[in-house]
Coordinates of C-alpha atoms and ligand atoms in Angstrom, one line a residue:
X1 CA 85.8 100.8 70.8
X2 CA 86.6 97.2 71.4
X3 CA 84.8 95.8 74.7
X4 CA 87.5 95.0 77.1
X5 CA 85.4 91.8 78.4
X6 CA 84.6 90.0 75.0
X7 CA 87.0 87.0 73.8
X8 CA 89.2 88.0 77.0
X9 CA 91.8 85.3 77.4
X10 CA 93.5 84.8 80.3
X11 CA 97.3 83.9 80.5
X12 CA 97.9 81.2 82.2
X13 CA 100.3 82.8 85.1
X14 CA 96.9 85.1 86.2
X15 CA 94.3 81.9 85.9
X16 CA 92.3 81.4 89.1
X17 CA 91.3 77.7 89.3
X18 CA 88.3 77.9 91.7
X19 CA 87.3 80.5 93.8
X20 CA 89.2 81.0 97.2
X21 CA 87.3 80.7 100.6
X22 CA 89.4 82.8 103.3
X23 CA 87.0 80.3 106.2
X24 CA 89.8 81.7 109.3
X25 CA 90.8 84.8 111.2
X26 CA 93.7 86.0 113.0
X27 CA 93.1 86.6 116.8
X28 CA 95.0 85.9 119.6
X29 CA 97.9 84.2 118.0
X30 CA 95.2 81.8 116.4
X31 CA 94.1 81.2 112.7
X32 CA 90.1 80.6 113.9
X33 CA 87.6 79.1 111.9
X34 CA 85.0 81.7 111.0
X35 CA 81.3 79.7 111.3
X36 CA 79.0 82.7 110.2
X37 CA 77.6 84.0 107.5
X38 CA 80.1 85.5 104.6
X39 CA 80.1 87.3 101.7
X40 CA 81.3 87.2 98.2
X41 CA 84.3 88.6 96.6
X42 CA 83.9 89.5 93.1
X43 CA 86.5 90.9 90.4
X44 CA 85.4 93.9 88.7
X45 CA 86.8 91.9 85.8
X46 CA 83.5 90.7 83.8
X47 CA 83.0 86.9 82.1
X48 CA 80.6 85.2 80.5
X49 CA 78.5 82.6 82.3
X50 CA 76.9 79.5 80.7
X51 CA 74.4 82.1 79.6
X52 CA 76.7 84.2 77.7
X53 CA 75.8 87.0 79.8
X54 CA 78.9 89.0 81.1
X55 CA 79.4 88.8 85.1
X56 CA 81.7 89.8 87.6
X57 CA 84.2 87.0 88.2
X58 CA 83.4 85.2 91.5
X59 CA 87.3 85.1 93.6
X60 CA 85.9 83.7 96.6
X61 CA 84.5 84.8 100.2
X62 CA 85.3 86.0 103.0
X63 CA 83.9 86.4 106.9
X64 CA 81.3 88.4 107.4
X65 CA 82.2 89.1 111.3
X66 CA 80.0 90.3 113.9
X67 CA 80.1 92.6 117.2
X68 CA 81.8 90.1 119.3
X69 CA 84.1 89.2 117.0
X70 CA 85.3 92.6 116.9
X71 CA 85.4 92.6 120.6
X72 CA 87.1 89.2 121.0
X73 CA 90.1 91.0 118.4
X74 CA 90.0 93.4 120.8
X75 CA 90.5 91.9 123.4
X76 CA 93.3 89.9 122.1
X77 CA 95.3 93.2 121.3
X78 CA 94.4 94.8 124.7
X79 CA 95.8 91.6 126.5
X80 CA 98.6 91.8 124.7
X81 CA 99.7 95.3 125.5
X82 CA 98.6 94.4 128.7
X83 CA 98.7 98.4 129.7
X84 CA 102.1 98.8 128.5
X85 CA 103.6 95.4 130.5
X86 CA 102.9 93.1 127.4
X87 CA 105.9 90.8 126.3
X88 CA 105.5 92.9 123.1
X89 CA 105.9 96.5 124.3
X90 CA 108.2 95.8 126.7
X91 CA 110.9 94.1 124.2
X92 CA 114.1 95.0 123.3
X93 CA 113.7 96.7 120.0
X94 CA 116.5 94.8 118.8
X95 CA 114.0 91.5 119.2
X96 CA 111.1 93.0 117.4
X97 CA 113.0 94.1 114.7
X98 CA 113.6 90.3 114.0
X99 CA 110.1 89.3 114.0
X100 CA 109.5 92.1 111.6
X101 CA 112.6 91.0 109.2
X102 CA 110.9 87.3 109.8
X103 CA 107.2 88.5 108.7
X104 CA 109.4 89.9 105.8
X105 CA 111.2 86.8 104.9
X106 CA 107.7 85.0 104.9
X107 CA 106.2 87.6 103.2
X108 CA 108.8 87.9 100.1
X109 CA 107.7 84.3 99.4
X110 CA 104.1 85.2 98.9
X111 CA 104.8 87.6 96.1
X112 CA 103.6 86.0 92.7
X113 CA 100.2 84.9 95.1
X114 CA 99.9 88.2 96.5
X115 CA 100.3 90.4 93.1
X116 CA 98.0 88.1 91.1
X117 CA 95.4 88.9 94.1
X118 CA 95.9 92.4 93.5
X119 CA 95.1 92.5 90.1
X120 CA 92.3 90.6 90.0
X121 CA 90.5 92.1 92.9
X122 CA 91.4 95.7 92.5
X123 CA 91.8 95.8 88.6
X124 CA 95.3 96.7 89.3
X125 CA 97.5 96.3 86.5
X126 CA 100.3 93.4 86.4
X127 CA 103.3 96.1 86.4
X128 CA 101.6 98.1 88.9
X129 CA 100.9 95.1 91.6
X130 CA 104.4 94.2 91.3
X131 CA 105.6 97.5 92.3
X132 CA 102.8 97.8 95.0
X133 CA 104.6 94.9 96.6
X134 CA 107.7 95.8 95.9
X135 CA 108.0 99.1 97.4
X136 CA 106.1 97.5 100.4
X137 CA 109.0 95.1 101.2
X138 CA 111.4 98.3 100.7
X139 CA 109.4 100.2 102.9
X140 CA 109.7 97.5 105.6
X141 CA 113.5 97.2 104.8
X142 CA 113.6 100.9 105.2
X143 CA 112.0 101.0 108.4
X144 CA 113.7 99.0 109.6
X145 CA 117.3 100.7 109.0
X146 CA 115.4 104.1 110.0
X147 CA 114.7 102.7 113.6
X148 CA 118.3 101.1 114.3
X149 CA 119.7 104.5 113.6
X150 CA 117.2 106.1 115.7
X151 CA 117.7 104.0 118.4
X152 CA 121.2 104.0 118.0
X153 CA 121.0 108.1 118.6
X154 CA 118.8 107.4 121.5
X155 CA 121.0 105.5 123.7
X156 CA 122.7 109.0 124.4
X157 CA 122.5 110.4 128.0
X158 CA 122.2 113.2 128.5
X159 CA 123.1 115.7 131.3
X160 CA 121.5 119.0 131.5
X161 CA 121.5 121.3 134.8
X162 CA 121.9 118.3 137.0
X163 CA 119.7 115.6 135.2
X164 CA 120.4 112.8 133.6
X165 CA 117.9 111.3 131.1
X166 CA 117.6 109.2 128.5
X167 CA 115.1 109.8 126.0
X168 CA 113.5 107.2 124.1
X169 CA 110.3 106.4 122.0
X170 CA 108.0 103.7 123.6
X171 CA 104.5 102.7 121.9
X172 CA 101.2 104.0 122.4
X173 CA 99.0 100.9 122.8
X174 CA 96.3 99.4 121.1
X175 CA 96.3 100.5 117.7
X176 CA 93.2 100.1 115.3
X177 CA 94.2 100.2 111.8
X178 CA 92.2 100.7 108.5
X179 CA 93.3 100.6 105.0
X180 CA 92.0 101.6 101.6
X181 CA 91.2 99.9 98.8
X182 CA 93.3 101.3 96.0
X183 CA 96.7 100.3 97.8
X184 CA 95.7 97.8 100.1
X185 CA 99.2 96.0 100.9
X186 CA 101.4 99.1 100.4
X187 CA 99.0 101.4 102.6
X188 CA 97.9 99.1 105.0
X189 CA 101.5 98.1 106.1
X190 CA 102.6 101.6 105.8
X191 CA 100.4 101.5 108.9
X192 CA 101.1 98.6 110.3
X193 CA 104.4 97.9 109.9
X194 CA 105.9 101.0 112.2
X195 CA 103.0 100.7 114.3
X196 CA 104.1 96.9 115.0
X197 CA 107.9 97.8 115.4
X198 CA 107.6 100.7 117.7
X199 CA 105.6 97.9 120.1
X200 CA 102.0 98.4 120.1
X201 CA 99.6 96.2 119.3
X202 CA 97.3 95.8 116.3
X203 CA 93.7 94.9 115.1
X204 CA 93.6 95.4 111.6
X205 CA 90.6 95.3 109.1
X206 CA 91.1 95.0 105.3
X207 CA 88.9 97.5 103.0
X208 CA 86.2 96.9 101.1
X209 CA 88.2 95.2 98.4
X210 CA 91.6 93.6 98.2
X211 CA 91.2 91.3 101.1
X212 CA 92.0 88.0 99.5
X213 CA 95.5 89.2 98.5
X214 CA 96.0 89.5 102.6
X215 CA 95.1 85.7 102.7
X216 CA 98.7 84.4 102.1
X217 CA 100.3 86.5 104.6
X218 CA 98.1 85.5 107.4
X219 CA 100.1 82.7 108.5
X220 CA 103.3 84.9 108.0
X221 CA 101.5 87.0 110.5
X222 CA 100.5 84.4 113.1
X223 CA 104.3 83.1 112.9
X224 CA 106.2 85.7 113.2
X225 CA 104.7 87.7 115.9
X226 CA 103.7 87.0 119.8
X227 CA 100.0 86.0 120.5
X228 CA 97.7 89.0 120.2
X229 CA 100.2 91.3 118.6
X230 CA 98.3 91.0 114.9
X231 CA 94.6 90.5 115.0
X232 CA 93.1 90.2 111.4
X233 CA 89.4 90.3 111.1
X234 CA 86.9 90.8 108.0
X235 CA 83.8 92.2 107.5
X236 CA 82.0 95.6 107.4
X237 CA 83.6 98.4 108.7
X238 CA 80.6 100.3 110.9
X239 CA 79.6 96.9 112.2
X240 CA 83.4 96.0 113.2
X241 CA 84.9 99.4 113.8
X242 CA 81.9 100.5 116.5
X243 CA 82.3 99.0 119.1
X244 CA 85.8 98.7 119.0
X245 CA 86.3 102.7 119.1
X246 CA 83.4 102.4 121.9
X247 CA 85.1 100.5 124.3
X248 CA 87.6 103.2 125.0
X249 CA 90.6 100.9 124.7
X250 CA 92.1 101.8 121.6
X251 CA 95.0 104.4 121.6
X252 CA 95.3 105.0 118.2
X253 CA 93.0 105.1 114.6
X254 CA 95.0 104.6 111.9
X255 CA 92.9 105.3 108.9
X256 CA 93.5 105.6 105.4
X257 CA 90.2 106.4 103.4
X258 CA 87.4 109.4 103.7
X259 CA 86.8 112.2 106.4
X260 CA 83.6 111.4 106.4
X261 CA 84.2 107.7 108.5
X262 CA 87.2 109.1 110.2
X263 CA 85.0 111.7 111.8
X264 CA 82.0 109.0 113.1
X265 CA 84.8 106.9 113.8
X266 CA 86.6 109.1 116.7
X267 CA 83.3 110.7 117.8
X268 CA 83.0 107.0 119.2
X269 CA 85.5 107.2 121.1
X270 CA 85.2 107.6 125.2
X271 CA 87.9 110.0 125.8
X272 CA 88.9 111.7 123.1
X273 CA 92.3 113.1 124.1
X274 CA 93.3 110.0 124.8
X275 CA 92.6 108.7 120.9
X276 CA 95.8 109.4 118.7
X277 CA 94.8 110.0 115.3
X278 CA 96.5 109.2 112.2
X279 CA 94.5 109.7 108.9
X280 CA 95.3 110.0 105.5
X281 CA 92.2 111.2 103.7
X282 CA 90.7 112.9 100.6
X283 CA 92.3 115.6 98.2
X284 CA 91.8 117.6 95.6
X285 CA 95.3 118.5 94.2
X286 CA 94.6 120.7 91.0
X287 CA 97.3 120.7 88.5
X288 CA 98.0 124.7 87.4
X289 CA 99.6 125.1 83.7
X290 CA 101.3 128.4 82.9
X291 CA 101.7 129.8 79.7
X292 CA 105.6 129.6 79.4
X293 CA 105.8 125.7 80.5
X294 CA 106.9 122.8 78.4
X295 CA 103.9 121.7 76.9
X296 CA 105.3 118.1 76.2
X297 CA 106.2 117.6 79.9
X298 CA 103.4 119.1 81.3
X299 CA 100.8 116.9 79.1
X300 CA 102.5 113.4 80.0
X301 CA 102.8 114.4 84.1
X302 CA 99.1 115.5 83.9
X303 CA 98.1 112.1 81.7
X304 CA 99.8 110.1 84.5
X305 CA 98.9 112.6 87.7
X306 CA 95.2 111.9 86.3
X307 CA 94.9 108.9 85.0
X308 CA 97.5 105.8 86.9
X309 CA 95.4 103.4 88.1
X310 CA 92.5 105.0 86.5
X311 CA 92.1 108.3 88.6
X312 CA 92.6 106.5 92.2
X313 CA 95.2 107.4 93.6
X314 CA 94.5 109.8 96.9
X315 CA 97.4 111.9 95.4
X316 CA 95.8 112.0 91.6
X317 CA 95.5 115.3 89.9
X318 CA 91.7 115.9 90.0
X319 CA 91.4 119.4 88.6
X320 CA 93.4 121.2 85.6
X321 CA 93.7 124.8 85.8
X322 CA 95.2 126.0 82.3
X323 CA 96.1 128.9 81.1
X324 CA 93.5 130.5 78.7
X325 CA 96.5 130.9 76.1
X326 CA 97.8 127.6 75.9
X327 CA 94.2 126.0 76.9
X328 CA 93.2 125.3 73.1
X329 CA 96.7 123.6 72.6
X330 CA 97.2 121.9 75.9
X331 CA 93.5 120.2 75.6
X332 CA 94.4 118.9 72.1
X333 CA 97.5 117.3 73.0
X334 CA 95.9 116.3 76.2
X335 CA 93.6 114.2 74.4
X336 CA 95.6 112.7 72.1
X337 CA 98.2 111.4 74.8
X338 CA 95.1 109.5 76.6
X339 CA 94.2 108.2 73.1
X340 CA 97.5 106.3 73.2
X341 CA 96.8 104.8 76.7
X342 CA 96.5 101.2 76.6
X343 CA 92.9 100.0 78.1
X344 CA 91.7 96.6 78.9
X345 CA 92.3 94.1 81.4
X346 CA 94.9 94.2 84.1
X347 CA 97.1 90.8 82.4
X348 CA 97.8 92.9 79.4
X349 CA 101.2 94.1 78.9
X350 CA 101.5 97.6 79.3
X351 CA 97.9 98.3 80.6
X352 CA 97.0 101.7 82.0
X353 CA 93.5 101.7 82.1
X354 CA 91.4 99.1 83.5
X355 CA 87.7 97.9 85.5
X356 CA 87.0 99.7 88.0
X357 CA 86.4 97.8 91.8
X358 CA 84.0 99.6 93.2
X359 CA 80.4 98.6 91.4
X360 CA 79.0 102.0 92.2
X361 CA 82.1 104.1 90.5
X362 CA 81.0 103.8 86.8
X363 CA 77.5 105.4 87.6
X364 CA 78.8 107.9 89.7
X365 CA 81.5 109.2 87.1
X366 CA 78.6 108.5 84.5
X367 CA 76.7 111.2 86.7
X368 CA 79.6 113.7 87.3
X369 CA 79.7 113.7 83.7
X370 CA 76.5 114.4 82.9
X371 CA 76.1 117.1 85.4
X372 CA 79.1 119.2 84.0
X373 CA 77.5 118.4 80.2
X374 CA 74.1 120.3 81.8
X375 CA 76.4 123.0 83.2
X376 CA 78.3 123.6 80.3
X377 CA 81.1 121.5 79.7
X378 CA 81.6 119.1 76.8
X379 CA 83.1 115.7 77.0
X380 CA 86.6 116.3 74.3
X381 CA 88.1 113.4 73.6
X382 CA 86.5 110.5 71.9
X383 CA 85.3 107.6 73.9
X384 CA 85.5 109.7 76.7
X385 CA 83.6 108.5 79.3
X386 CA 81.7 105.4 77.1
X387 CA 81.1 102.1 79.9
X388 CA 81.5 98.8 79.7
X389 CA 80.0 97.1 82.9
X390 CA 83.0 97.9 85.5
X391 CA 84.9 99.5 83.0
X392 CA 84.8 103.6 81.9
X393 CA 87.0 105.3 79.6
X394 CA 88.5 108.4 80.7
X395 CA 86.3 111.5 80.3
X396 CA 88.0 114.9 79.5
X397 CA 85.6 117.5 80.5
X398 CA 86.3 121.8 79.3
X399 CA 85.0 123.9 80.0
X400 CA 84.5 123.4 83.4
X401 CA 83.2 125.4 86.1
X402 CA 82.3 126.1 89.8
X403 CA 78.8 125.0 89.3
X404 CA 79.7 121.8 88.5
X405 CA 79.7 118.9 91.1
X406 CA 83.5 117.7 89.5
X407 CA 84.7 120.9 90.7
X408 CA 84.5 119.8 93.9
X409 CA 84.2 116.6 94.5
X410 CA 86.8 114.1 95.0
X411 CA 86.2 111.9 91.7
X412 CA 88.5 109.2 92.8
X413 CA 88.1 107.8 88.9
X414 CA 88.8 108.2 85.5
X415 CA 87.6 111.9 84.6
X416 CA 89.6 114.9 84.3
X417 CA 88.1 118.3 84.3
X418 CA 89.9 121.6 82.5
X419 CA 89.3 124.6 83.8
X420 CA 90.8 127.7 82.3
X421 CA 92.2 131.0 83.6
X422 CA 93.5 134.1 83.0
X423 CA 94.9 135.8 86.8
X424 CA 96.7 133.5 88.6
X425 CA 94.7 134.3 91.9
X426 CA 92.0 132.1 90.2
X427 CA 93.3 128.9 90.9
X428 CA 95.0 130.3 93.9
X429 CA 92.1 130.9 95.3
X430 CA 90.6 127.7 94.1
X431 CA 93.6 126.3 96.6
X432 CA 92.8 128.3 99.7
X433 CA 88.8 127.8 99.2
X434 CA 89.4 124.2 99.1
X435 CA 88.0 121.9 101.6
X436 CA 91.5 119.9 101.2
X437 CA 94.9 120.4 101.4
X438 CA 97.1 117.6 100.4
X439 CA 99.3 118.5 97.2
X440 CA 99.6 120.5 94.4
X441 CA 101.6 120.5 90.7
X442 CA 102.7 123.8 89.2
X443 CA 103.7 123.3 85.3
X444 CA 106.0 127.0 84.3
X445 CA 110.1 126.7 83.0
X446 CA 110.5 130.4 84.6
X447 CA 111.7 130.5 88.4
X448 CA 110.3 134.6 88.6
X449 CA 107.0 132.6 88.1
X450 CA 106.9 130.2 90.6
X451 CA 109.0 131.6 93.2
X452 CA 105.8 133.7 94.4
X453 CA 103.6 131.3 93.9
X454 CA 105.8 127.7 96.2
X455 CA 105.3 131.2 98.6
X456 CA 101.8 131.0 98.5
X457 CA 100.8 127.4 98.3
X458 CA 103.5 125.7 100.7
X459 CA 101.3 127.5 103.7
X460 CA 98.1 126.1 102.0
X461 CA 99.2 122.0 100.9
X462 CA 101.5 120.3 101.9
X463 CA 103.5 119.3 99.1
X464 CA 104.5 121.4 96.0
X465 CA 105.5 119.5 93.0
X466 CA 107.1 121.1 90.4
X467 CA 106.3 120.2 86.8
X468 CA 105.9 117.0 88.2
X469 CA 102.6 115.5 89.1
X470 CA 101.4 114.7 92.8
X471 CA 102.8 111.9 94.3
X472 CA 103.3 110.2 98.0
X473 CA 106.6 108.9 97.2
X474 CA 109.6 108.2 97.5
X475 CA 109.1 106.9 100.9
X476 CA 111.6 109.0 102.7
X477 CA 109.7 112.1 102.1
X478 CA 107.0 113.2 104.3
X479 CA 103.3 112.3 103.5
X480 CA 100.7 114.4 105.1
X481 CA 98.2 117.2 104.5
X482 CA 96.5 120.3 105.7
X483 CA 92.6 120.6 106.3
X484 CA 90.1 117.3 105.2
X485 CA 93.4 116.0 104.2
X486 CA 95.2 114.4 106.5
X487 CA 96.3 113.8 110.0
X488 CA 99.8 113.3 110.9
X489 CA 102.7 112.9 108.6
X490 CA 103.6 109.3 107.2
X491 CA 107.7 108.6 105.7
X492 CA 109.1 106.3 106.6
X493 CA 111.1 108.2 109.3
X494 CA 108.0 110.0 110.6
X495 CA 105.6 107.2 110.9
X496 CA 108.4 105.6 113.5
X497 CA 107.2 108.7 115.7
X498 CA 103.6 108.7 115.1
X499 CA 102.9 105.9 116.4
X500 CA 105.0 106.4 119.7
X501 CA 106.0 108.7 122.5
X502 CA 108.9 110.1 123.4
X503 CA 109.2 108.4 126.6
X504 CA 112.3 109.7 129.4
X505 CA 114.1 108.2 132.4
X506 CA 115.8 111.2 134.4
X507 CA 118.1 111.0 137.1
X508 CA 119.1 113.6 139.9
X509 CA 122.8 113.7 139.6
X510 CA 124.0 112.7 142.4
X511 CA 126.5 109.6 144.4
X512 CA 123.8 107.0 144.7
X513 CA 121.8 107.7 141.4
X514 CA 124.9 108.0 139.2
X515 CA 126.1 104.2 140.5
X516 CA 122.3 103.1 139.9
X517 CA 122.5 104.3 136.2
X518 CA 125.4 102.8 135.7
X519 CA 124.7 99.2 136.8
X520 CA 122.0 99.7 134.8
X521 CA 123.5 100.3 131.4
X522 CA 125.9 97.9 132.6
X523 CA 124.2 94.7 133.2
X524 CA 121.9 95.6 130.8
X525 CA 119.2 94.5 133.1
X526 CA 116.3 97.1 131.4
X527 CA 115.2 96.6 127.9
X528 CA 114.1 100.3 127.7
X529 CA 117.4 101.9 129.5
X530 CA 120.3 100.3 128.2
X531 CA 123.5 101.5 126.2
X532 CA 122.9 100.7 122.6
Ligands
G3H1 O1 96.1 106.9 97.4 C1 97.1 107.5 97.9 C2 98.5 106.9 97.7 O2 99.2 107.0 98.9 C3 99.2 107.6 96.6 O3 100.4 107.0 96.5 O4 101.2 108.8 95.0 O5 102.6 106.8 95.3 O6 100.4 106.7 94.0 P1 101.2 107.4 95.1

């Protein structure tokens, strides 16, 4: 197997001159010099050094921010909601949707700086960075068209026995936003975005990796929005995160990464019902093959449900249930479609499997590996699992069973275990037992088939795909999960509502109220009540 870091060459589009220093932060309307201590950002994409000894590439550094810089972020966002009487909140939606289609303007310019970022901090293939940024401007574009209409429907009044209202959505507050690392523009201002244009306030913190590719945008972010609406700081999440939740101040988590810190994160907080919660967490979404599907089909939508961006995708197929009496054929042409898969760095044309960011993930996988081996379970295809410093090559483990750590845990990587069965209620039950409840794929051509079984798992996941792999998109379709899963639904239309109220201003029919409402829509003197 060739080693992915030997005699790499680097086109000359992707070449980094020196590494980046990101020296400010984003806090009250200001890009402030950070004077403390940082720390490095490395690429999981090795080099050699003067030595000839192979190291991760140095990008650059980053603040390592303390306590009070959390609380000065803080702060900043809680002045600017200012309880609700902020410039911010209190704006015609009309006016914010233009800072948002500024930002946007801004942003679009950053592409080629923000997409090279990607790849080289996250591993990311070329293609794949694109269309990370990409869908993220669509998604903004969306919003933005999703909200006009909504508003538009809002301005109705209505009259019901003797009241007159109008009911629309106002924001929540201060909202505290945390994003992954495998799609950290896309997921991050899935977040941010509608939590910006329904009019609350923001602190965001990048992950732990892809946070240089945010550096362009900061200055999109201090123009294009008041003081305090966007605070940007850096650094570790328990240390930043703390006290922030502490204080009592924030209205809202927005997290996208694992139960575990989404629970220790709101136990933080004060008072709790006052703490809205939107989470997007871990899954387990198994994959279940029946004997009558199209083998062809099924084999490439579990190579890509497993395997995009090397296993680490939140929606990834992380457990193969097959049929015992297609298992034997399945596996083999299982196998050979991951032998065509490109591997090597994330420049290379067609590219599907690449270094992997997180320095831990190659001996963890190494270790989920070797525990189903002791249990049972053989690695099938060749290569499978062999390292190279950041970089693994997918494992294929069968048999696999419940003994076995990968039968439960959350691999997040490039390792796919096949279990077979033979009743149906097997991997049903796998399903209901789980400690997650995101998505699920069912591969069978016969409708008598699946028709009891979209029954059965609709009221344990939350999205059945259908001889299709697991996916969050398109946009417009509701994101969210049952269980360890999730916590509120994300689409483009529903994250408009989860990160605001529905808000009314009632009336008492009657002579004087009646005039009032009217001068009000008429001189269009509130920014909340008005006509259109
Ligand atoms: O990691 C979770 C992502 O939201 C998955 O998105 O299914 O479009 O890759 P995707």
């Amino acid at each position: 197997m060739r080693n992915i870091f030997e005699n790499i060459h680097i086109p000359e589009k992707h070449k980094i001159d020196k590494p980046f220093n990101q020296h400010t932060y984003l806090v009250d309307g200001k890009l402030k010099e950070w004077k403390g201590e940082t720390t490095s950002v490395y690429s999981p994409v090795y080099q050699k050094d003067s030595k000839g000894k192979l190291q991760p590439t140095l990008l650059g550094t980053i603040p390592n921010q303390t306590q009070e810089s959390a609380l000065e972020a803080l702060n900043s966002a809680y002045q600017a909601y200012d309880k609700g009487r902020g410039e911010w909140p209190t704006m015609k939606v009309e006016e914010r949707i233009n800072c948002i289609e500024n930002f946007a303007k801004m942003m679009q310019e950053t592409r080629d700086e923000v997409v090279n970022w990607l790849l080289w901090e996250i591993g990311k293939p070329y293609e794949e960075s694109c269309n990370e940024f990409d869908r993220t401007i669509k998604y903004i574009e969306d919003t933005i068209l999703n909200l006009r209409e909504m508003d538009q429907k809002h301005s109705e009044i209505k009259n019901h026995d003797g009241i007159l209202a109008q009911v629309r959505r106002a924001p929540l507050g201060v909202v505290l936003c945390l994003s992954p690392y495998n799609y950290p523009l896309n997921e991050t201002f899935c977040l941010l975005i509608p939590a910006l244009i329904m009019g609350n306030t923001t602190i965001f913190k990048p992950a732990k990796y892809g946070i240089l590719l945010l550096s362009p945008l900061l200055e999109a972010f201090q123009k294009s929005f008041p003081k305090g609406v966007v605070n940007i700081i850096y650094g570790s999440g328990r240390t930043l995160a703390t006290p922030i939740l502490e204080s009592g101040k924030v209205d809202v988590l927005a997290l996208i990464g694992n139960s575990k810190s989404a629970n220790a994160l709101q136990g933080y907080h004060p008072k709790k019902n006052r703490l809205r919660l939107v989470l997007g967490l871990e899954a387990k979404n198994p994959g279940i093959v029946l004997p009558d599907c199209d083998l062809e089909l099924t084999v490439r939508e579990c190579v890509n449900g497993a395997l995009a961006f090397n296993g680490q995708r939140c929606t990834a197929l992380k457990i193969l249930f097959v049929h015992e009496d297609i298992v034997e054929e399945f596996s083999k042409k299982f196998v050979t479609a991951i032998e065509k898969l490109k591997y090597g760095n994330p420049w290379e044309e067609g590219v599907n499997i690449t270094p992997l960011p997180e320095p831990n993930k190659p001996d963890y996988i190494q270790e989920l590996i070797a525990d189903a081996e002791e249990k049972g379970a053989n690695v099938i295809n060749k290569n499978g699992g062999e390292r190279q410093e950041s970089f693994v090559y997918p494992a294929v483990l069968y048999p696999v069973n419940e003994k076995m750590r990968i039968y439960e845990e959350e691999q997040f990587g490039p390792v796919v275990p096949i279990l077979t069965f033979k009743d149906i209620q097997e991997p049903l039950d796998y399903v209901s037992e789980s400690k997650y409840g995101q998505q699920v794929s069912l591969f069978s051509k016969s409708s008598e088939a699946l028709a009891p079984l979209i029954d059965n798992l609709v009221n344990q996941v939350c999205r059945v795909n259908i001889n299709a792999k697991c996916q969050r998109g398109p946009d417009v379709f509701p994101f969210v999960g049952r269980k360890d899963s999730a916590v509120s639904t994300l689409s483009v239309y529903d994250a408009l509502r989860t990160f605001s109220i529905r808000t009314l201003v009632a009336f008492k029919s009657n002579e004087t109220n009646d005039k009032i409402l009217s001068d009000l829509l008429e001189n269009e003197s509130s920014n909340f009540l008005r006509k259109k």
